[in-house]
């Protein structure tokens, strides 16, 4: 099982270590540093690294490497999923997951890690249970604790761990009973030079924020559940009911959680919200290149496309870019060669464009590679797959909750080749 | 104003107190002392703050173990947080302060009886983490109680504690019967307890491969499946991994398990999904293919696998490595999902490379157009490694999907037109493969390829291009010019290119003999006379002889039709694949290596095989395949650089390595050189009424009988192709039989046996001392990247040693030395690894003595005493050859009895006699005799006839060959005459040279 954990910051310092079995010397991280040196980019460090006696499994989050040390055969996904859970927990507790935040709360971090893993076996990883065991630090509580000498550690047994619904704590009480659901879809797509779609798929999630008193039993149904190709549920969802009726039936955890994630890959269902007209070219023998980019809405079902951000890694030979945006602002980093154009909202009447020239190093030959354009965008009040929630009902409790559903579409890895 | 500032400062302090970062700032002196005082404070709050500071120091690796007693004193408290903090500290430092840790035992035992189950659990959990033997004794009773606790939270914690205890003291756990209690917990009513019991048992089972701890039967399986639905995600992983070890009795049971596992495919935790995939992939094998459910299941597997690919990159990587296995086993599952493997430009490189691999595996006629378009796109990306792999992938597509070959070739030609250097080189390498797969189809492109000849600077590309020119020499008008242009810098080329060039020119010669005679002679002489590389020389000689003896045969051999290359070269071997499918989701599946390679010090891991529906109704897997199965692990064929030695010559002359038992006693089956050298001795020994004197030596390797006379199995196993490499075990694995495989008579330690021998019989003969030739330079630094080796051979006390001086003339440190000999006339081989323990720094030289044995593989060399050596270091492998004085091989017991000598002398036919003159030697006969005895050349008799001394001498070689000599010394005449008689007259020349050097030094 998981033996030890090392946290390493971007400058290569080990700033926290935790051992669940015997102590593993931090020199084991040298193998990690070697791999890090070989990788050109921080993201390219391989996630599984063998060493003579151990295996190092790492994830990179918020510019911190979380490096787990294992000694025997342990499923790597198990370790990676656990590390993700650690990151999520830190973020949940401290608002951000940064080196500073972790150092500021090192004792809580240590207590958390101790609760999350026992002898390498995961113990309590649900945020609900953890929060019962160890209270998240708030400025108010820290002050109170400092003055009164009380502690962060909860005194009662984490009852939730043993109940049939381990994800929900008992005795929840709210004055305002509310349940909010966000349907968020991300489009991953590759568009080729000519504008035709090579691949497109939708990764969707339904994130919930449920603050309901007692033990509510909810059902959520969709207008068009057959859209979904593959679904992954929160453990609270009753799978049989979904299989039989395509209805989500569940006792929700308290607070924020991800109810469902889904995947739509049937291509005819994936609408492409924007198109890009581009002309990025260099002429042989000239040190000037042309850059010409125009964006326009495509299939948006009448909704407006907002928060558009275009970025592109220009060829290494490019020295400067002298461009003129019709709207928004652009920056070009001459070191990383990254061009970013903050477009904002697309106005269908007056399409945003970015035009101008790029200059190459004098005497440099025409670059071989074609830059890829990466697009981020948001469309409010629409799930691009067309998924719609039909109704949400609550059983088991008497009060009338306030219910809300929000839709949003974003671009995930949306890439246009040139 | 001052007051205001002070207040601000105080506020600041207060502000900084909000966080724990203040614990990091205490670096001043006397820190430990201060903490000690605070820990012993009466104020609860101060105590807790102090413990927190201690913990913070501990987490950043500061040593605060000196505070042990003070911290332990804080343990008896009602404050849960303080208790936990102290526990944290204890776990960390108990090991270094075992006596102090005992102090804590009482509190633990008391806490295990606490009313609050949380405290009971916490106590038993912490006790298990204190890895001190003394404490574990006290742990047993509380643990036993906790395993039967009424509260499931305590029970599940206790279950894990058994695994902890087992890790510290396995015997104790068995003696106390905890394993049985743990097994009972599998039937616990609480799913979390079940899951933890399974997890603990699985971990314990890893170190007990045969213990049958997880004895799975339909009842326990049912319990597990019930718990599966209700336990946490982590518990589900443990249970699924455990289920995967079960072998269902029949297809119906298989199906019912699959049905109950399928819902796990919709879990949000990817590890649960992959473990479920493993169970399904394994149990699917048992389902009849015509079953409707089988098809349904296949369809259900694809979506979750696709979803895994939209996760974080590191999850993707593990998923992709596993999908690679799944695709090889059951390509039908993902055959329609090609597009999800298309590469995004900002994927991490490790994801890109894996995706590319799977794209090729999924490539078929239906999707090849799409795939090619993508690959062409990738070939213009920035990352060089990725681009190369993409170009290679195009070649693999061409070989895999025949219909696409033409399109692939034209895509490759397009890429060559880009003139990007590495793309061009990579393209030429793959085009060579395409030519081999589809001969006589795409040769029209050769002209285009030839245009890029100059730009090729990588060995592999150069070799590929040379191969193409040689193979199609008849269609390329200026093939001779092209090849000649490569020949100019022949010695600067890498071995790969040299070998290819040699072969290509020979091919060219056979195709166009008239105009290329000069060229072929040039290359043959370059390869044989001017090269130090044994492989190259071997191949050169073979061609030379072939061409000179039988050009028709040469044509048949060299221009023979080549076997077509297989469609997919890197498929995993089927038995390994089956095993890996049973281990989906594990490290083994990520590395595509057998699971036994992943458990430290494991004596055995159950080898799992897929049980197919053909054998349904029977549980095929038997539990006792355990440890025995390890040795049956499929032989891994690791092509290492050492394979260079398995060169053309060796392969041609030796029987295939895989043929079962080595050949039996028939002398004809021995290697050719053995026959030449030792064959004639049969009659010699056989004719004698009295065997030669061999006191106490019947079981030494140097037994005087020729090896094939011995009743024991043959000594020279022909499977030992390249001889054992000394030193690096990693390289050694690639070669022939390990020493352990030698027949028993060879197991006596060589040096030991010979020492005895020397003590008993050698006596005064060595007063003169052996002649040791001075060291000469064998490997000049220029040819070996700065490594210079000079050396000589010594025979001391019956042990042959190669004494070397290794001189590092390079700028960097050299290390990891290993040495290997090519097969040679007398089977010289390193008796042990080359002992160079410390790296050699620049300008340093090191002396090394390598003991040699004579039981290595045999091949006749030219000259006979030539030895080809390969030395490896961290930089490269280097080859050189040297000649050893044959007297190294003269045995200490080489003194024949007079009678025997006479009979033998007569018996050896006169044509085996050779006469030599030794000029300018000014020793008298006695001095000469003494001197020669130092080199184990023994004078048996001396006769004086007409003022001429005749010395009759004998010597015996390590392989049992006797050499008889008559040395005539005339007083006053500096010229000696020597007659040598031997059954193997080949050695005479060497022996004569040896006489000369010994007598003259």
GROMACS .gro file of N, CA and C in nm, chain A residues 266-368:
model
  309
  266UNK      N    1  -2.112   1.073  -2.941
  266UNK     CA    2  -2.174   1.061  -3.074
  266UNK      C    3  -2.157   1.196  -3.142
  267UNK      N    4  -2.087   1.194  -3.254
  267UNK     CA    5  -2.042   1.320  -3.306
  267UNK      C    6  -2.152   1.413  -3.355
  268UNK      N    7  -2.259   1.353  -3.404
  268UNK     CA    8  -2.364   1.441  -3.457
  268UNK      C    9  -2.432   1.522  -3.348
  269UNK      N   10  -2.411   1.479  -3.223
  269UNK     CA   11  -2.475   1.552  -3.113
  269UNK      C   12  -2.389   1.666  -3.063
  270UNK      N   13  -2.261   1.663  -3.101
  270UNK     CA   14  -2.171   1.764  -3.047
  270UNK      C   15  -2.171   1.886  -3.139
  271UNK      N   16  -2.230   1.992  -3.092
  271UNK     CA   17  -2.232   2.114  -3.172
  271UNK      C   18  -2.101   2.188  -3.150
  272UNK      N   19  -2.052   2.248  -3.257
  272UNK     CA   20  -1.930   2.327  -3.246
  272UNK      C   21  -1.971   2.473  -3.238
  273UNK      N   22  -1.948   2.540  -3.127
  273UNK     CA   23  -2.007   2.673  -3.108
  273UNK      C   24  -1.939   2.785  -3.186
  274UNK      N   25  -1.811   2.771  -3.220
  274UNK     CA   26  -1.745   2.881  -3.292
  274UNK      C   27  -1.668   2.829  -3.412
  275UNK      N   28  -1.643   2.916  -3.504
  275UNK     CA   29  -1.553   2.880  -3.612
  275UNK      C   30  -1.438   2.980  -3.612
  276UNK      N   31  -1.330   2.940  -3.673
  276UNK     CA   32  -1.211   3.025  -3.678
  276UNK      C   33  -1.167   3.034  -3.823
  277UNK      N   34  -1.151   3.154  -3.872
  277UNK     CA   35  -1.088   3.170  -4.004
  277UNK      C   36  -0.945   3.215  -3.977
  278UNK      N   37  -0.851   3.144  -4.033
  278UNK     CA   38  -0.714   3.176  -3.997
  278UNK      C   39  -0.624   3.175  -4.118
  279UNK      N   40  -0.526   3.257  -4.110
  279UNK     CA   41  -0.420   3.254  -4.211
  279UNK      C   42  -0.291   3.292  -4.140
  280UNK      N   43  -0.214   3.190  -4.105
  280UNK     CA   44  -0.085   3.215  -4.041
  280UNK      C   45   0.019   3.161  -4.138
  281UNK      N   46   0.096   3.248  -4.197
  281UNK     CA   47   0.186   3.198  -4.302
  281UNK      C   48   0.319   3.271  -4.301
  282UNK      N   49   0.418   3.199  -4.348
  282UNK     CA   50   0.552   3.257  -4.363
  282UNK      C   51   0.592   3.236  -4.506
  283UNK      N   52   0.666   3.331  -4.558
  283UNK     CA   53   0.713   3.312  -4.694
  283UNK      C   54   0.860   3.273  -4.689
  284UNK      N   55   0.898   3.187  -4.781
  284UNK     CA   56   1.038   3.146  -4.789
  284UNK      C   57   1.122   3.268  -4.820
  285UNK      N   58   1.227   3.285  -4.745
  285UNK     CA   59   1.321   3.393  -4.775
  285UNK      C   60   1.281   3.528  -4.719
  286UNK      N   61   1.169   3.534  -4.651
  286UNK     CA   62   1.130   3.663  -4.593
  286UNK      C   63   1.129   3.648  -4.442
  287UNK      N   64   1.160   3.754  -4.373
  287UNK     CA   65   1.161   3.743  -4.227
  287UNK      C   66   1.027   3.788  -4.169
  288UNK      N   67   0.931   3.811  -4.254
  288UNK     CA   68   0.799   3.852  -4.208
  288UNK      C   69   0.699   3.739  -4.226
  289UNK      N   70   0.603   3.732  -4.135
  289UNK     CA   71   0.497   3.634  -4.151
  289UNK      C   72   0.364   3.703  -4.133
  290UNK      N   73   0.262   3.643  -4.192
  290UNK     CA   74   0.131   3.704  -4.179
  290UNK      C   75   0.050   3.633  -4.074
  291UNK      N   76  -0.026   3.709  -4.001
  291UNK     CA   77  -0.113   3.650  -3.899
  291UNK      C   78  -0.250   3.713  -3.915
  292UNK      N   79  -0.348   3.628  -3.934
  292UNK     CA   80  -0.482   3.679  -3.961
  292UNK      C   81  -0.582   3.581  -3.901
  293UNK      N   82  -0.662   3.629  -3.805
  293UNK     CA   83  -0.751   3.538  -3.734
  293UNK      C   84  -0.885   3.607  -3.718
  294UNK      N   85  -0.992   3.535  -3.753
  294UNK     CA   86  -1.125   3.588  -3.731
  294UNK      C   87  -1.211   3.482  -3.666
  295UNK      N   88  -1.286   3.522  -3.564
  295UNK     CA   89  -1.373   3.427  -3.494
  295UNK      C   90  -1.518   3.457  -3.526
  296UNK      N   91  -1.597   3.352  -3.530
  296UNK     CA   92  -1.740   3.375  -3.549
  296UNK      C   93  -1.820   3.266  -3.482
  297UNK      N   94  -1.945   3.295  -3.445
  297UNK     CA   95  -2.029   3.194  -3.381
  297UNK      C   96  -2.079   3.092  -3.484
  298UNK      N   97  -2.096   2.969  -3.441
  298UNK     CA   98  -2.141   2.866  -3.535
  298UNK      C   99  -2.274   2.810  -3.488
  299UNK      N  100  -2.268   2.708  -3.399
  299UNK     CA  101  -2.394   2.651  -3.352
  299UNK      C  102  -2.410   2.689  -3.206
  300UNK      N  103  -2.477   2.797  -3.179
  300UNK     CA  104  -2.486   2.844  -3.041
  300UNK      C  105  -2.630   2.847  -2.993
  301UNK      N  106  -2.723   2.805  -3.076
  301UNK     CA  107  -2.865   2.803  -3.042
  301UNK      C  108  -2.909   2.938  -2.986
  302UNK      N  109  -2.860   3.040  -3.047
  302UNK     CA  110  -2.904   3.174  -3.012
  302UNK      C  111  -2.841   3.233  -2.887
  303UNK      N  112  -2.759   3.155  -2.817
  303UNK     CA  113  -2.697   3.209  -2.698
  303UNK      C  114  -2.565   3.280  -2.736
  304UNK      N  115  -2.524   3.372  -2.652
  304UNK     CA  116  -2.402   3.444  -2.688
  304UNK      C  117  -2.279   3.374  -2.629
  305UNK      N  118  -2.172   3.384  -2.705
  305UNK     CA  119  -2.047   3.320  -2.664
  305UNK      C  120  -1.963   3.423  -2.589
  306UNK      N  121  -1.926   3.388  -2.464
  306UNK     CA  122  -1.857   3.486  -2.380
  306UNK      C  123  -1.721   3.434  -2.336
  307UNK      N  124  -1.649   3.524  -2.274
  307UNK     CA  125  -1.520   3.491  -2.212
  307UNK      C  126  -1.430   3.412  -2.306
  308UNK      N  127  -1.427   3.458  -2.431
  308UNK     CA  128  -1.345   3.386  -2.529
  308UNK      C  129  -1.199   3.425  -2.510
  309UNK      N  130  -1.115   3.324  -2.506
  309UNK     CA  131  -0.973   3.347  -2.492
  309UNK      C  132  -0.902   3.257  -2.593
  310UNK      N  133  -0.825   3.320  -2.681
  310UNK     CA  134  -0.756   3.244  -2.783
  310UNK      C  135  -0.609   3.239  -2.746
  311UNK      N  136  -0.548   3.121  -2.754
  311UNK     CA  137  -0.404   3.118  -2.729
  311UNK      C  138  -0.338   3.027  -2.831
  312UNK      N  139  -0.215   3.059  -2.861
  312UNK     CA  140  -0.145   2.978  -2.960
  312UNK      C  141   0.005   2.987  -2.935
  313UNK      N  142   0.067   2.872  -2.947
  313UNK     CA  143   0.212   2.865  -2.933
  313UNK      C  144   0.271   2.889  -3.071
  314UNK      N  145   0.330   3.008  -3.091
  314UNK     CA  146   0.385   3.039  -3.223
  314UNK      C  147   0.520   2.967  -3.241
  315UNK      N  148   0.561   2.949  -3.365
  315UNK     CA  149   0.688   2.879  -3.389
  315UNK      C  150   0.805   2.946  -3.318
  316UNK      N  151   0.905   2.864  -3.288
  316UNK     CA  152   1.017   2.913  -3.208
  316UNK      C  153   1.092   3.030  -3.274
  317UNK      N  154   1.088   3.032  -3.404
  317UNK     CA  155   1.163   3.135  -3.474
  317UNK      C  156   1.102   3.274  -3.466
  318UNK      N  157   0.978   3.283  -3.418
  318UNK     CA  158   0.911   3.412  -3.418
  318UNK      C  159   0.970   3.503  -3.309
  319UNK      N  160   1.010   3.622  -3.348
  319UNK     CA  161   1.067   3.716  -3.251
  319UNK      C  162   0.962   3.805  -3.189
  320UNK      N  163   0.888   3.873  -3.274
  320UNK     CA  164   0.783   3.962  -3.225
  320UNK      C  165   0.658   3.946  -3.309
  321UNK      N  166   0.548   3.989  -3.252
  321UNK     CA  167   0.423   3.990  -3.327
  321UNK      C  168   0.364   4.129  -3.317
  322UNK      N  169   0.331   4.184  -3.431
  322UNK     CA  170   0.275   4.319  -3.434
  322UNK      C  171   0.133   4.307  -3.487
  323UNK      N  172   0.038   4.300  -3.394
  323UNK     CA  173  -0.097   4.265  -3.433
  323UNK      C  174  -0.196   4.372  -3.391
  324UNK      N  175  -0.312   4.364  -3.453
  324UNK     CA  176  -0.413   4.464  -3.428
  324UNK      C  177  -0.546   4.396  -3.401
  325UNK      N  178  -0.591   4.393  -3.275
  325UNK     CA  179  -0.717   4.328  -3.246
  325UNK      C  180  -0.835   4.422  -3.267
  326UNK      N  181  -0.943   4.369  -3.324
  326UNK     CA  182  -1.062   4.453  -3.343
  326UNK      C  183  -1.133   4.472  -3.210
  327UNK      N  184  -1.110   4.381  -3.118
  327UNK     CA  185  -1.162   4.399  -2.983
  327UNK      C  186  -1.075   4.321  -2.886
  328UNK      N  187  -1.081   4.354  -2.759
  328UNK     CA  188  -1.002   4.284  -2.659
  328UNK      C  189  -0.855   4.321  -2.665
  329UNK      N  190  -0.775   4.247  -2.591
  329UNK     CA  191  -0.632   4.276  -2.587
  329UNK      C  192  -0.555   4.148  -2.616
  330UNK      N  193  -0.433   4.164  -2.666
  330UNK     CA  194  -0.351   4.045  -2.688
  330UNK      C  195  -0.215   4.067  -2.625
  331UNK      N  196  -0.150   3.954  -2.590
  331UNK     CA  197  -0.012   3.963  -2.542
  331UNK      C  198   0.070   3.856  -2.614
  332UNK      N  199   0.197   3.887  -2.633
  332UNK     CA  200   0.285   3.786  -2.691
  332UNK      C  201   0.408   3.777  -2.601
  333UNK      N  202   0.433   3.659  -2.550
  333UNK     CA  203   0.549   3.640  -2.464
  333UNK      C  204   0.666   3.596  -2.551
  334UNK      N  205   0.767   3.683  -2.567
  334UNK     CA  206   0.876   3.649  -2.659
  334UNK      C  207   0.961   3.532  -2.610
  335UNK      N  208   0.949   3.496  -2.482
  335UNK     CA  209   1.030   3.384  -2.430
  335UNK      C  210   0.961   3.251  -2.460
  336UNK      N  211   0.835   3.241  -2.417
  336UNK     CA  212   0.765   3.114  -2.438
  336UNK      C  213   0.700   3.107  -2.575
  337UNK      N  214   0.698   3.221  -2.646
  337UNK     CA  215   0.634   3.232  -2.779
  337UNK      C  216   0.483   3.209  -2.770
  338UNK      N  217   0.426   3.236  -2.655
  338UNK     CA  218   0.284   3.214  -2.638
  338UNK      C  219   0.207   3.342  -2.670
  339UNK      N  220   0.113   3.328  -2.763
  339UNK     CA  221   0.029   3.441  -2.798
  339UNK      C  222  -0.107   3.419  -2.733
  340UNK      N  223  -0.155   3.518  -2.657
  340UNK     CA  224  -0.289   3.506  -2.599
  340UNK      C  225  -0.369   3.628  -2.637
  341UNK      N  226  -0.492   3.601  -2.672
  341UNK     CA  227  -0.580   3.710  -2.714
  341UNK      C  228  -0.707   3.697  -2.632
  342UNK      N  229  -0.728   3.795  -2.545
  342UNK     CA  230  -0.848   3.795  -2.463
  342UNK      C  231  -0.958   3.865  -2.541
  343UNK      N  232  -1.047   3.786  -2.598
  343UNK     CA  233  -1.145   3.842  -2.691
  343UNK      C  234  -1.268   3.899  -2.619
  344UNK      N  235  -1.313   3.827  -2.517
  344UNK     CA  236  -1.436   3.868  -2.452
  344UNK      C  237  -1.556   3.807  -2.522
  345UNK      N  238  -1.655   3.886  -2.546
  345UNK     CA  239  -1.780   3.836  -2.602
  345UNK      C  240  -1.777   3.846  -2.755
  346UNK      N  241  -1.835   3.747  -2.820
  346UNK     CA  242  -1.839   3.755  -2.967
  346UNK      C  243  -1.969   3.822  -3.010
  347UNK      N  244  -1.954   3.927  -3.084
  347UNK     CA  245  -2.071   3.996  -3.137
  347UNK      C  246  -2.092   3.948  -3.281
  348UNK      N  247  -2.205   3.879  -3.305
  348UNK     CA  248  -2.223   3.819  -3.439
  348UNK      C  249  -2.228   3.926  -3.549
  349UNK      N  250  -2.264   4.050  -3.514
  349UNK     CA  251  -2.269   4.154  -3.617
  349UNK      C  252  -2.130   4.203  -3.655
  350UNK      N  253  -2.040   4.202  -3.555
  350UNK     CA  254  -1.907   4.256  -3.583
  350UNK      C  255  -1.806   4.155  -3.530
  351UNK      N  256  -1.764   4.070  -3.621
  351UNK     CA  257  -1.681   3.957  -3.578
  351UNK      C  258  -1.545   4.005  -3.530
  352UNK      N  259  -1.498   3.949  -3.419
  352UNK     CA  260  -1.366   3.989  -3.370
  352UNK      C  261  -1.254   3.932  -3.456
  353UNK      N  262  -1.152   4.012  -3.477
  353UNK     CA  263  -1.040   3.964  -3.558
  353UNK      C  264  -0.910   4.015  -3.499
  354UNK      N  265  -0.804   3.947  -3.534
  354UNK     CA  266  -0.669   3.985  -3.489
  354UNK      C  267  -0.579   3.972  -3.611
  355UNK      N  268  -0.526   4.085  -3.657
  355UNK     CA  269  -0.450   4.083  -3.780
  355UNK      C  270  -0.318   4.156  -3.763
  356UNK      N  271  -0.222   4.115  -3.842
  356UNK     CA  272  -0.095   4.185  -3.837
  356UNK      C  273   0.018   4.097  -3.888
  357UNK      N  274   0.138   4.132  -3.843
  357UNK     CA  275   0.255   4.059  -3.893
  357UNK      C  276   0.335   4.003  -3.777
  358UNK      N  277   0.411   3.899  -3.809
  358UNK     CA  278   0.507   3.844  -3.713
  358UNK      C  279   0.644   3.860  -3.776
  359UNK      N  280   0.744   3.888  -3.697
  359UNK     CA  281   0.877   3.895  -3.757
  359UNK      C  282   0.963   3.782  -3.704
  360UNK      N  283   1.036   3.723  -3.798
  360UNK     CA  284   1.124   3.613  -3.763
  360UNK      C  285   1.264   3.666  -3.738
  361UNK      N  286   1.344   3.582  -3.677
  361UNK     CA  287   1.484   3.615  -3.661
  361UNK      C  288   1.542   3.637  -3.801
  362UNK      N  289   1.630   3.734  -3.812
  362UNK     CA  290   1.688   3.762  -3.943
  362UNK      C  291   1.763   3.639  -3.991
  363UNK      N  292   1.734   3.600  -4.114
  363UNK     CA  293   1.805   3.487  -4.174
  363UNK      C  294   1.753   3.352  -4.133
  364UNK      N  295   1.655   3.346  -4.040
  364UNK     CA  296   1.601   3.216  -4.000
  364UNK      C  297   1.518   3.159  -4.114
  365UNK      N  298   1.519   3.027  -4.123
  365UNK     CA  299   1.441   2.966  -4.231
  365UNK      C  300   1.296   2.958  -4.188
  366UNK      N  301   1.214   2.932  -4.284
  366UNK     CA  302   1.070   2.925  -4.261
  366UNK      C  303   1.041   2.814  -4.160
  367UNK      N  304   0.963   2.842  -4.055
  367UNK     CA  305   0.938   2.740  -3.953
  367UNK      C  306   0.866   2.618  -4.010
  368UNK      N  307   0.900   2.501  -3.958
  368UNK     CA  308   0.840   2.377  -4.008
  368UNK      C  309   0.702   2.353  -3.950
   0.00000   0.00000   0.00000
